[in-house]
């Protein structure tokens, strides 16, 4: 099928493309988002387990922060190899393998007996989960042209705040089940939240199509439209930026710029994700259950804001500019939360605004690397950005743990997060002046427009 506007059967190429994208977005986006929701819960549930396990296992604040963050060292070491193996074996088999591995490790964390074992479990969990997120990003580049990518990424990454919003009251409730099966509440948090990953791995293996040609819910003309459109984009990208060989990826200046930007985003996301229960509980004499519901509020706000924010950014077209705005709002909101720490309601409102802006940054950011990378370089580059940037996932929880142990309050760690997100905002504003990372606003469609497009 050609891209020249010729009518094919009863539909034009534009109608075929809109139909294909509508099906792909709604069949793949929510399901992949569910997988990410489970992953995010398993890597962040230690924040709630901490409310009991640090006392039970006599783990210091700094030791907990170190163990929570060392997840990302294992993640870093195995991220690129895992993504290259995914390209070789296919998303269906490799993502299913990853999910079985991390689900088993997450559940077994319930049986650690001291800080050393906890740190080892977190490191192994990072190894087990390595490759999942960049693997899904690579998978999406095989399905969605550039103008649709931020949209499906927003649907996918929406799982972050939803996971926190669901996990917060759920984990608080699980802590209250102390004594069930002879286990402490913190043990039940790890055990019960690890099981869903193993179950969903079988769904992935038997249901997820590797490529558009394998999707029975796309007709032949829709499969061909996706192939033709992606091939044209790949050729245009390689003509503009050249085709990077695998070895050239790791010294590419554009990638390192994106890594520094991503570092600030991740530092904030995981610093807050791991320590927000402690920060909120320090605002008042709240029970574990009440803390869970209060922690859910900023995440719920983020979930409600992400899709409209992504749509507005996509229509404007200058993605780095929008990232600069969201990170600036994050920084200012976190400073306001620290200033209002004596007034819990105001501090919570500031946290709601800050987390909404921070989470809205993620789908915008991940639309940038495929604009300058293709093929195997994209597989390695996406994993490399995610793995090196995710060193902030180690640094964030550890630094806030040190600040908490030194000052007696984790809330002062918000100022450090604010400073790094402001650095990210500065980089984003610089990138906004380059044409490499700009999408023509007129070319973009949203889900509402897709839903009204004629289908046969």
Tab-separated table of C-alpha atoms in Angstrom:
chain	number	residue	atom	x	y	z
A	1	UNK	CA	0.000	0.000	0.000
A	2	UNK	CA	1.339	3.433	-0.851
A	3	UNK	CA	1.405	6.591	1.218
A	4	UNK	CA	0.419	8.909	-1.658
A	5	UNK	CA	-3.239	9.294	-0.816
A	6	UNK	CA	-4.509	6.623	-3.206
A	7	UNK	CA	-7.830	5.130	-2.136
A	8	UNK	CA	-7.364	1.468	-1.183
A	9	UNK	CA	-10.603	-0.463	-1.250
A	10	UNK	CA	-13.186	1.650	0.529
A	11	UNK	CA	-10.642	3.612	2.580
A	12	UNK	CA	-7.866	6.107	2.000
A	13	UNK	CA	-4.435	5.511	3.577
A	14	UNK	CA	-5.256	8.166	6.194
A	15	UNK	CA	-8.379	6.240	7.238
A	16	UNK	CA	-6.505	2.924	7.273
A	17	UNK	CA	-3.786	4.474	9.468
A	18	UNK	CA	-6.229	6.031	11.907
A	19	UNK	CA	-8.058	2.714	12.240
A	20	UNK	CA	-4.800	0.821	12.831
A	21	UNK	CA	-3.646	3.289	15.475
A	22	UNK	CA	-6.956	3.299	17.306
A	23	UNK	CA	-6.876	-0.493	17.579
A	24	UNK	CA	-3.208	-0.648	18.569
A	25	UNK	CA	-3.425	2.117	21.183
A	26	UNK	CA	-6.384	0.619	23.008
A	27	UNK	CA	-5.369	-3.036	22.709
A	28	UNK	CA	-1.706	-2.606	23.651
A	29	UNK	CA	-1.559	0.585	25.757
A	30	UNK	CA	-3.781	-0.431	28.705
A	31	UNK	CA	-2.425	-4.010	28.819
A	32	UNK	CA	1.214	-2.910	28.797
A	33	UNK	CA	0.245	-0.286	31.364
A	34	UNK	CA	-1.119	-3.042	33.599
A	35	UNK	CA	2.215	-4.846	33.379
A	36	UNK	CA	4.065	-1.648	34.291
A	37	UNK	CA	1.651	-1.048	37.159
A	38	UNK	CA	2.625	-4.403	38.654
A	39	UNK	CA	6.338	-3.699	38.057
A	40	UNK	CA	6.103	-0.280	39.679
A	41	UNK	CA	4.303	-1.710	42.705
A	42	UNK	CA	6.946	-4.411	43.171
A	43	UNK	CA	9.870	-2.000	43.024
A	44	UNK	CA	8.258	0.666	45.244
A	45	UNK	CA	6.359	-1.369	47.843
A	46	UNK	CA	9.451	-1.291	50.066
A	47	UNK	CA	8.439	2.304	50.911
A	48	UNK	CA	5.403	1.002	52.781
A	49	UNK	CA	7.035	-2.153	54.099
A	50	UNK	CA	9.595	0.211	55.680
A	51	UNK	CA	6.996	1.502	58.114
A	52	UNK	CA	7.322	-1.829	59.985
A	53	UNK	CA	10.335	-3.737	58.644
A	54	UNK	CA	13.038	-1.240	59.696
A	55	UNK	CA	12.010	-1.702	63.314
A	56	UNK	CA	11.482	-5.460	63.006
A	57	UNK	CA	14.846	-6.058	61.323
A	58	UNK	CA	16.710	-3.180	63.035
A	59	UNK	CA	17.565	-1.463	59.734
A	60	UNK	CA	18.795	2.147	59.938
A	61	UNK	CA	17.411	4.917	57.709
A	62	UNK	CA	20.631	5.111	55.695
A	63	UNK	CA	20.840	1.312	55.331
A	64	UNK	CA	17.251	1.202	54.096
A	65	UNK	CA	17.928	3.967	51.583
A	66	UNK	CA	21.001	2.094	50.330
A	67	UNK	CA	19.119	-1.202	49.976
A	68	UNK	CA	16.132	0.458	48.309
A	69	UNK	CA	18.390	2.160	45.778
A	70	UNK	CA	20.739	-0.743	45.015
A	71	UNK	CA	17.906	-2.183	42.926
A	72	UNK	CA	19.092	0.162	40.194
A	73	UNK	CA	22.683	-1.105	40.231
A	74	UNK	CA	21.466	-4.546	39.200
A	75	UNK	CA	19.126	-2.844	36.777
A	76	UNK	CA	22.005	-0.871	35.246
A	77	UNK	CA	24.317	-3.843	34.755
A	78	UNK	CA	21.810	-5.998	32.876
A	79	UNK	CA	19.623	-3.437	31.091
A	80	UNK	CA	21.415	-3.203	27.725
A	81	UNK	CA	22.061	-6.960	27.341
A	82	UNK	CA	18.432	-7.670	28.224
A	83	UNK	CA	17.115	-5.260	25.600
A	84	UNK	CA	19.388	-6.713	22.907
A	85	UNK	CA	18.105	-10.190	23.798
A	86	UNK	CA	14.532	-8.922	23.539
A	87	UNK	CA	15.264	-7.727	20.010
A	88	UNK	CA	16.591	-11.208	19.212
A	89	UNK	CA	13.936	-13.395	20.864
A	90	UNK	CA	10.888	-11.145	20.565
A	91	UNK	CA	8.879	-9.161	23.112
A	92	UNK	CA	6.380	-11.906	23.920
A	93	UNK	CA	8.896	-14.480	25.157
A	94	UNK	CA	11.364	-12.084	26.748
A	95	UNK	CA	8.893	-9.891	28.638
A	96	UNK	CA	7.185	-13.045	29.973
A	97	UNK	CA	10.586	-14.305	31.188
A	98	UNK	CA	11.332	-10.992	32.882
A	99	UNK	CA	7.992	-10.982	34.680
A	100	UNK	CA	8.346	-14.510	36.070
A	101	UNK	CA	11.832	-13.631	37.357
A	102	UNK	CA	10.884	-10.397	39.088
A	103	UNK	CA	7.625	-11.782	40.508
A	104	UNK	CA	9.437	-14.666	42.219
A	105	UNK	CA	12.191	-12.414	43.615
A	106	UNK	CA	9.690	-9.781	44.802
A	107	UNK	CA	7.652	-12.391	46.685
A	108	UNK	CA	10.739	-14.005	48.266
A	109	UNK	CA	11.831	-10.613	49.651
A	110	UNK	CA	9.226	-11.285	52.342
A	111	UNK	CA	11.655	-13.700	53.982
A	112	UNK	CA	14.790	-11.546	54.374
A	113	UNK	CA	16.077	-11.394	57.931
A	114	UNK	CA	18.456	-8.417	58.054
A	115	UNK	CA	19.654	-5.375	56.139
A	116	UNK	CA	22.264	-7.347	54.179
A	117	UNK	CA	19.733	-9.862	52.900
A	118	UNK	CA	17.335	-7.053	52.070
A	119	UNK	CA	20.017	-5.282	50.022
A	120	UNK	CA	20.843	-8.520	48.172
A	121	UNK	CA	17.151	-9.113	47.433
A	122	UNK	CA	16.774	-5.602	46.035
A	123	UNK	CA	19.874	-6.013	43.858
A	124	UNK	CA	18.587	-9.327	42.468
A	125	UNK	CA	15.173	-7.757	41.862
A	126	UNK	CA	16.897	-5.115	39.729
A	127	UNK	CA	18.675	-7.831	37.743
A	128	UNK	CA	15.398	-9.713	37.274
A	129	UNK	CA	13.434	-6.664	36.106
A	130	UNK	CA	16.219	-5.273	33.881
A	131	UNK	CA	15.047	-4.730	30.334
A	132	UNK	CA	11.318	-4.525	31.009
A	133	UNK	CA	10.768	-0.770	30.656
A	134	UNK	CA	13.176	-0.101	27.741
A	135	UNK	CA	11.959	-3.357	26.201
A	136	UNK	CA	8.415	-2.035	26.122
A	137	UNK	CA	9.701	1.274	24.730
A	138	UNK	CA	11.487	-0.602	21.935
A	139	UNK	CA	8.361	-2.686	21.353
A	140	UNK	CA	6.260	0.450	20.912
A	141	UNK	CA	8.655	1.778	18.251
A	142	UNK	CA	7.735	-1.317	16.191
A	143	UNK	CA	4.066	-0.335	16.275
A	144	UNK	CA	3.635	3.423	16.478
A	145	UNK	CA	4.845	6.236	14.203
A	146	UNK	CA	6.355	9.288	15.856
A	147	UNK	CA	3.187	11.392	15.938
A	148	UNK	CA	1.339	8.736	17.981
A	149	UNK	CA	4.168	7.733	20.301
A	150	UNK	CA	3.733	10.270	23.108
A	151	UNK	CA	0.055	9.365	23.231
A	152	UNK	CA	0.535	5.641	23.722
A	153	UNK	CA	3.451	6.331	26.101
A	154	UNK	CA	1.113	8.473	28.202
A	155	UNK	CA	-1.411	5.614	28.364
A	156	UNK	CA	1.442	3.239	29.327
A	157	UNK	CA	3.190	5.469	31.889
A	158	UNK	CA	-0.158	6.424	33.425
A	159	UNK	CA	0.401	3.201	35.356
A	160	UNK	CA	3.024	4.954	37.534
A	161	UNK	CA	0.680	7.193	39.519
A	162	UNK	CA	-2.128	4.633	39.327
A	163	UNK	CA	0.217	2.005	40.793
A	164	UNK	CA	1.126	4.337	43.646
A	165	UNK	CA	-2.495	5.368	44.171
A	166	UNK	CA	-3.603	1.725	44.306
A	167	UNK	CA	-0.582	0.371	46.162
A	168	UNK	CA	-0.642	3.020	48.899
A	169	UNK	CA	-4.006	2.101	50.501
A	170	UNK	CA	-3.517	-1.553	49.488
A	171	UNK	CA	-0.140	-1.726	51.221
A	172	UNK	CA	-1.524	0.105	54.242
A	173	UNK	CA	-4.310	-2.472	54.435
A	174	UNK	CA	-1.846	-5.364	54.046
A	175	UNK	CA	0.224	-4.018	56.929
A	176	UNK	CA	-2.910	-4.265	59.051
A	177	UNK	CA	-3.154	-8.015	58.221
A	178	UNK	CA	-0.215	-8.650	60.563
A	179	UNK	CA	-0.309	-12.275	61.780
A	180	UNK	CA	-2.055	-13.824	58.767
A	181	UNK	CA	-0.326	-17.119	57.825
A	182	UNK	CA	2.058	-16.382	60.681
A	183	UNK	CA	3.644	-13.492	58.758
A	184	UNK	CA	4.233	-9.873	59.706
A	185	UNK	CA	2.415	-7.135	57.817
A	186	UNK	CA	5.537	-6.041	55.935
A	187	UNK	CA	6.119	-9.629	54.776
A	188	UNK	CA	2.589	-9.830	53.372
A	189	UNK	CA	3.208	-6.629	51.387
A	190	UNK	CA	6.102	-8.254	49.517
A	191	UNK	CA	4.531	-11.686	49.154
A	192	UNK	CA	1.051	-10.716	47.965
A	193	UNK	CA	2.268	-8.021	45.580
A	194	UNK	CA	4.821	-10.338	43.917
A	195	UNK	CA	2.324	-12.986	42.808
A	196	UNK	CA	0.467	-10.967	40.072
A	197	UNK	CA	3.642	-10.602	37.969
A	198	UNK	CA	3.991	-14.371	37.635
A	199	UNK	CA	0.326	-14.768	36.677
A	200	UNK	CA	0.463	-11.989	34.068
A	201	UNK	CA	3.619	-13.485	32.531
A	202	UNK	CA	1.506	-16.335	31.153
A	203	UNK	CA	-0.967	-13.863	29.655
A	204	UNK	CA	1.923	-12.080	27.933
A	205	UNK	CA	3.315	-15.339	26.544
A	206	UNK	CA	0.043	-16.509	25.029
A	207	UNK	CA	-1.541	-13.186	23.984
A	208	UNK	CA	0.979	-10.421	23.185
A	209	UNK	CA	1.812	-10.159	19.431
A	210	UNK	CA	5.493	-9.514	18.659
A	211	UNK	CA	4.875	-7.319	15.596
A	212	UNK	CA	1.933	-5.874	13.659
A	213	UNK	CA	2.102	-8.829	11.229
A	214	UNK	CA	1.288	-11.143	14.163
A	215	UNK	CA	-1.790	-9.192	15.307
A	216	UNK	CA	-4.970	-10.938	14.188
A	217	UNK	CA	-7.001	-7.864	15.127
A	218	UNK	CA	-5.320	-5.817	12.370
A	219	UNK	CA	-6.292	-6.451	8.745
A	220	UNK	CA	-3.641	-6.729	6.020
A	221	UNK	CA	-3.964	-3.113	4.866
A	222	UNK	CA	-3.520	-1.834	8.448
A	223	UNK	CA	-0.450	-4.009	8.991
A	224	UNK	CA	1.029	-2.740	5.751
A	225	UNK	CA	0.310	0.898	6.625
A	226	UNK	CA	2.244	0.534	9.897
A	227	UNK	CA	5.190	-1.106	8.125
A	228	UNK	CA	5.303	1.514	5.355
A	229	UNK	CA	4.996	4.470	7.731
A	230	UNK	CA	7.679	3.219	10.139
A	231	UNK	CA	10.022	2.372	7.257
A	232	UNK	CA	9.650	5.904	5.882
A	233	UNK	CA	10.346	7.406	9.325
A	234	UNK	CA	13.429	5.212	9.800
A	235	UNK	CA	14.818	6.248	6.429
A	236	UNK	CA	14.209	9.940	7.197
A	237	UNK	CA	15.871	9.673	10.636
A	238	UNK	CA	18.919	7.872	9.235
A	239	UNK	CA	19.231	10.418	6.433
A	240	UNK	CA	19.163	13.310	8.935
A	241	UNK	CA	21.279	11.871	11.766
A	242	UNK	CA	23.062	8.957	10.107
A	243	UNK	CA	22.783	5.313	11.090
A	244	UNK	CA	24.597	4.813	14.369
A	245	UNK	CA	26.504	1.571	14.815
A	246	UNK	CA	26.091	-0.176	18.148
A	247	UNK	CA	29.505	0.901	19.426
A	248	UNK	CA	28.823	4.567	18.574
A	249	UNK	CA	25.705	4.736	20.733
A	250	UNK	CA	27.559	5.016	24.031
A	251	UNK	CA	29.592	8.056	22.973
A	252	UNK	CA	26.753	9.953	21.318
A	253	UNK	CA	26.435	13.498	22.711
A	254	UNK	CA	22.684	13.732	22.183
A	255	UNK	CA	22.174	10.580	24.257
A	256	UNK	CA	24.306	11.845	27.145
A	257	UNK	CA	22.341	15.099	27.172
A	258	UNK	CA	19.131	13.094	27.463
A	259	UNK	CA	20.670	10.959	30.217
A	260	UNK	CA	21.476	14.009	32.374
A	261	UNK	CA	17.942	15.308	31.836
A	262	UNK	CA	16.479	11.901	32.698
A	263	UNK	CA	18.622	11.681	35.856
A	264	UNK	CA	16.721	14.599	37.387
A	265	UNK	CA	13.356	13.060	36.490
A	266	UNK	CA	14.233	9.652	37.960
A	267	UNK	CA	15.813	11.116	41.090
A	268	UNK	CA	12.540	12.853	41.858
A	269	UNK	CA	10.259	9.964	40.881
A	270	UNK	CA	11.996	7.310	42.973
A	271	UNK	CA	13.059	9.592	45.786
A	272	UNK	CA	9.430	10.564	46.259
A	273	UNK	CA	8.125	7.081	45.506
A	274	UNK	CA	10.225	5.434	48.188
A	275	UNK	CA	10.028	8.124	50.893
A	276	UNK	CA	6.604	9.712	50.410
A	277	UNK	CA	4.913	7.387	52.959
A	278	UNK	CA	7.514	8.409	55.556
A	279	UNK	CA	7.215	12.107	54.651
A	280	UNK	CA	3.404	12.050	54.836
A	281	UNK	CA	3.347	10.129	58.101
A	282	UNK	CA	5.720	12.689	59.619
A	283	UNK	CA	3.138	15.421	58.933
A	284	UNK	CA	0.828	14.088	61.635
A	285	UNK	CA	0.020	11.159	63.929
A	286	UNK	CA	-1.506	9.000	61.183
A	287	UNK	CA	-2.125	5.250	61.223
A	288	UNK	CA	-0.617	3.087	58.469
A	289	UNK	CA	-4.008	2.838	56.783
A	290	UNK	CA	-4.608	6.610	56.872
A	291	UNK	CA	-1.085	7.230	55.594
A	292	UNK	CA	-1.862	4.950	52.666
A	293	UNK	CA	-4.918	6.963	51.657
A	294	UNK	CA	-3.074	10.276	52.022
A	295	UNK	CA	-0.166	9.033	49.896
A	296	UNK	CA	-2.681	7.985	47.252
A	297	UNK	CA	-3.898	11.593	46.791
A	298	UNK	CA	-0.848	13.060	44.961
A	299	UNK	CA	-0.696	9.970	42.771
A	300	UNK	CA	-4.389	10.143	41.972
A	301	UNK	CA	-3.994	13.796	40.976
A	302	UNK	CA	-1.099	12.814	38.693
A	303	UNK	CA	-3.192	10.078	37.080
A	304	UNK	CA	-6.001	12.540	36.323
A	305	UNK	CA	-3.644	15.144	34.852
A	306	UNK	CA	-1.249	13.062	32.737
A	307	UNK	CA	-3.349	12.427	29.614
A	308	UNK	CA	-4.731	15.982	29.234
A	309	UNK	CA	-1.227	17.366	29.849
A	310	UNK	CA	0.278	15.055	27.220
A	311	UNK	CA	-2.424	16.041	24.700
A	312	UNK	CA	-1.756	19.748	25.230
A	313	UNK	CA	2.010	19.218	24.900
A	314	UNK	CA	1.609	17.140	21.748
A	315	UNK	CA	-0.621	19.712	20.091
A	316	UNK	CA	1.939	22.420	20.826
A	317	UNK	CA	4.641	20.258	19.227
A	318	UNK	CA	7.782	21.409	21.089
A	319	UNK	CA	8.231	18.494	23.493
A	320	UNK	CA	11.419	19.729	25.269
A	321	UNK	CA	9.730	23.060	25.993
A	322	UNK	CA	6.847	21.235	27.669
A	323	UNK	CA	9.300	19.110	29.669
A	324	UNK	CA	11.013	22.284	30.868
A	325	UNK	CA	7.654	23.638	32.047
A	326	UNK	CA	6.641	20.445	33.878
A	327	UNK	CA	9.993	20.142	35.666
A	328	UNK	CA	9.936	23.814	36.675
A	329	UNK	CA	6.478	23.349	38.187
A	330	UNK	CA	7.763	20.256	40.014
A	331	UNK	CA	10.698	22.144	41.532
A	332	UNK	CA	8.601	25.101	42.704
A	333	UNK	CA	5.912	22.822	44.160
A	334	UNK	CA	8.410	20.800	46.204
A	335	UNK	CA	9.945	23.986	47.619
A	336	UNK	CA	6.432	25.098	48.558
A	337	UNK	CA	5.804	21.732	50.272
A	338	UNK	CA	8.916	22.208	52.438
A	339	UNK	CA	7.907	25.786	53.283
A	340	UNK	CA	4.424	24.582	54.308
A	341	UNK	CA	5.529	21.565	56.353
A	342	UNK	CA	3.825	23.003	59.430
A	343	UNK	CA	0.539	23.086	57.507
A	344	UNK	CA	-0.179	19.519	56.303
A	345	UNK	CA	-3.079	20.459	54.009
A	346	UNK	CA	-1.046	23.065	52.101
A	347	UNK	CA	1.981	20.758	51.921
A	348	UNK	CA	-0.189	17.950	50.542
A	349	UNK	CA	-1.668	20.260	47.881
A	350	UNK	CA	1.860	21.278	46.848
A	351	UNK	CA	2.868	17.609	46.632
A	352	UNK	CA	-0.195	16.894	44.482
A	353	UNK	CA	0.823	19.621	42.023
A	354	UNK	CA	4.495	18.620	42.025
A	355	UNK	CA	3.875	14.926	41.445
A	356	UNK	CA	1.317	15.655	38.718
A	357	UNK	CA	3.898	17.688	36.823
A	358	UNK	CA	6.720	15.193	37.452
A	359	UNK	CA	4.797	12.147	36.249
A	360	UNK	CA	3.544	14.068	33.203
A	361	UNK	CA	7.185	14.532	32.179
A	362	UNK	CA	7.850	10.817	31.632
A	363	UNK	CA	5.861	10.090	28.440
A	364	UNK	CA	7.095	13.359	26.948
A	365	UNK	CA	10.712	12.441	27.661
A	366	UNK	CA	10.528	8.941	26.192
A	367	UNK	CA	9.214	10.281	22.898
A	368	UNK	CA	12.600	12.028	22.351
A	369	UNK	CA	15.200	9.207	21.903
A	370	UNK	CA	13.470	7.500	18.921
A	371	UNK	CA	13.631	10.840	17.088
A	372	UNK	CA	17.410	10.352	16.712
A	373	UNK	CA	17.856	6.548	16.999
A	374	UNK	CA	16.819	3.608	14.805
A	375	UNK	CA	17.252	-0.177	14.644
A	376	UNK	CA	19.729	-1.891	16.956
A	377	UNK	CA	21.031	1.525	18.024
A	378	UNK	CA	17.524	2.273	19.327
A	379	UNK	CA	17.455	-1.005	21.290
A	380	UNK	CA	20.827	-0.258	22.902
A	381	UNK	CA	20.250	3.491	23.225
A	382	UNK	CA	16.883	3.227	24.964
A	383	UNK	CA	18.307	0.701	27.432
A	384	UNK	CA	21.454	2.790	27.946
A	385	UNK	CA	19.511	5.980	28.682
A	386	UNK	CA	17.209	4.135	31.051
A	387	UNK	CA	19.972	2.240	32.855
A	388	UNK	CA	22.417	5.128	33.350
A	389	UNK	CA	19.625	7.587	34.101
A	390	UNK	CA	18.253	5.127	36.611
A	391	UNK	CA	21.400	5.458	38.701
A	392	UNK	CA	19.317	8.279	40.122
A	393	UNK	CA	16.978	5.554	41.331
A	394	UNK	CA	19.832	4.459	43.571
A	395	UNK	CA	21.036	7.949	44.443
A	396	UNK	CA	17.582	9.383	45.211
A	397	UNK	CA	16.411	6.975	47.940
A	398	UNK	CA	19.937	6.749	49.396
A	399	UNK	CA	20.449	10.528	49.534
A	400	UNK	CA	17.064	11.127	51.137
A	401	UNK	CA	17.788	8.339	53.629
A	402	UNK	CA	21.035	10.075	54.564
A	403	UNK	CA	19.262	13.436	54.854
A	404	UNK	CA	16.558	11.845	57.014
A	405	UNK	CA	19.116	10.250	59.319
A	406	UNK	CA	21.123	13.490	59.578
A	407	UNK	CA	18.298	16.004	60.029
A	408	UNK	CA	15.662	13.780	61.586
A	409	UNK	CA	13.184	14.451	58.749
A	410	UNK	CA	13.000	13.151	55.175
A	411	UNK	CA	11.055	16.217	54.044
A	412	UNK	CA	14.304	18.194	53.595
A	413	UNK	CA	15.180	15.782	50.808
A	414	UNK	CA	12.508	17.514	48.734
A	415	UNK	CA	14.851	20.469	48.301
A	416	UNK	CA	17.478	18.236	46.732
A	417	UNK	CA	14.872	16.810	44.353
A	418	UNK	CA	13.770	20.346	43.494
A	419	UNK	CA	17.338	21.341	42.607
A	420	UNK	CA	17.867	18.369	40.274
A	421	UNK	CA	14.520	18.772	38.528
A	422	UNK	CA	15.373	22.433	37.994
A	423	UNK	CA	18.643	21.341	36.351
A	424	UNK	CA	16.615	19.041	34.103
A	425	UNK	CA	14.284	21.910	33.246
A	426	UNK	CA	17.268	24.044	32.182
A	427	UNK	CA	18.523	21.303	29.844
A	428	UNK	CA	15.043	20.851	28.398
A	429	UNK	CA	14.708	24.571	27.645
A	430	UNK	CA	18.049	24.423	25.790
A	431	UNK	CA	16.882	21.420	23.744
A	432	UNK	CA	13.632	23.202	22.915
A	433	UNK	CA	15.612	25.474	20.578
A	434	UNK	CA	16.711	22.498	18.420
A	435	UNK	CA	14.625	21.075	15.574
A	436	UNK	CA	15.753	17.470	16.304
A	437	UNK	CA	13.142	17.011	19.001
A	438	UNK	CA	10.150	18.900	17.589
A	439	UNK	CA	7.000	17.248	16.222
A	440	UNK	CA	4.853	19.173	13.686
A	441	UNK	CA	1.773	19.975	15.727
A	442	UNK	CA	-0.565	19.803	12.736
A	443	UNK	CA	0.325	16.132	12.159
A	444	UNK	CA	-0.927	14.941	15.537
A	445	UNK	CA	-4.203	13.210	16.331
A	446	UNK	CA	-5.614	12.349	19.718
A	447	UNK	CA	-7.636	9.358	20.890
A	448	UNK	CA	-10.885	11.255	20.565
A	449	UNK	CA	-10.142	12.011	16.945
A	450	UNK	CA	-9.208	8.393	16.355
A	451	UNK	CA	-12.474	7.182	17.822
A	452	UNK	CA	-14.508	9.197	15.328
A	453	UNK	CA	-12.482	8.099	12.316
A	454	UNK	CA	-14.362	5.967	9.811
A	455	UNK	CA	-13.663	2.207	10.027
A	456	UNK	CA	-14.814	-0.608	7.803
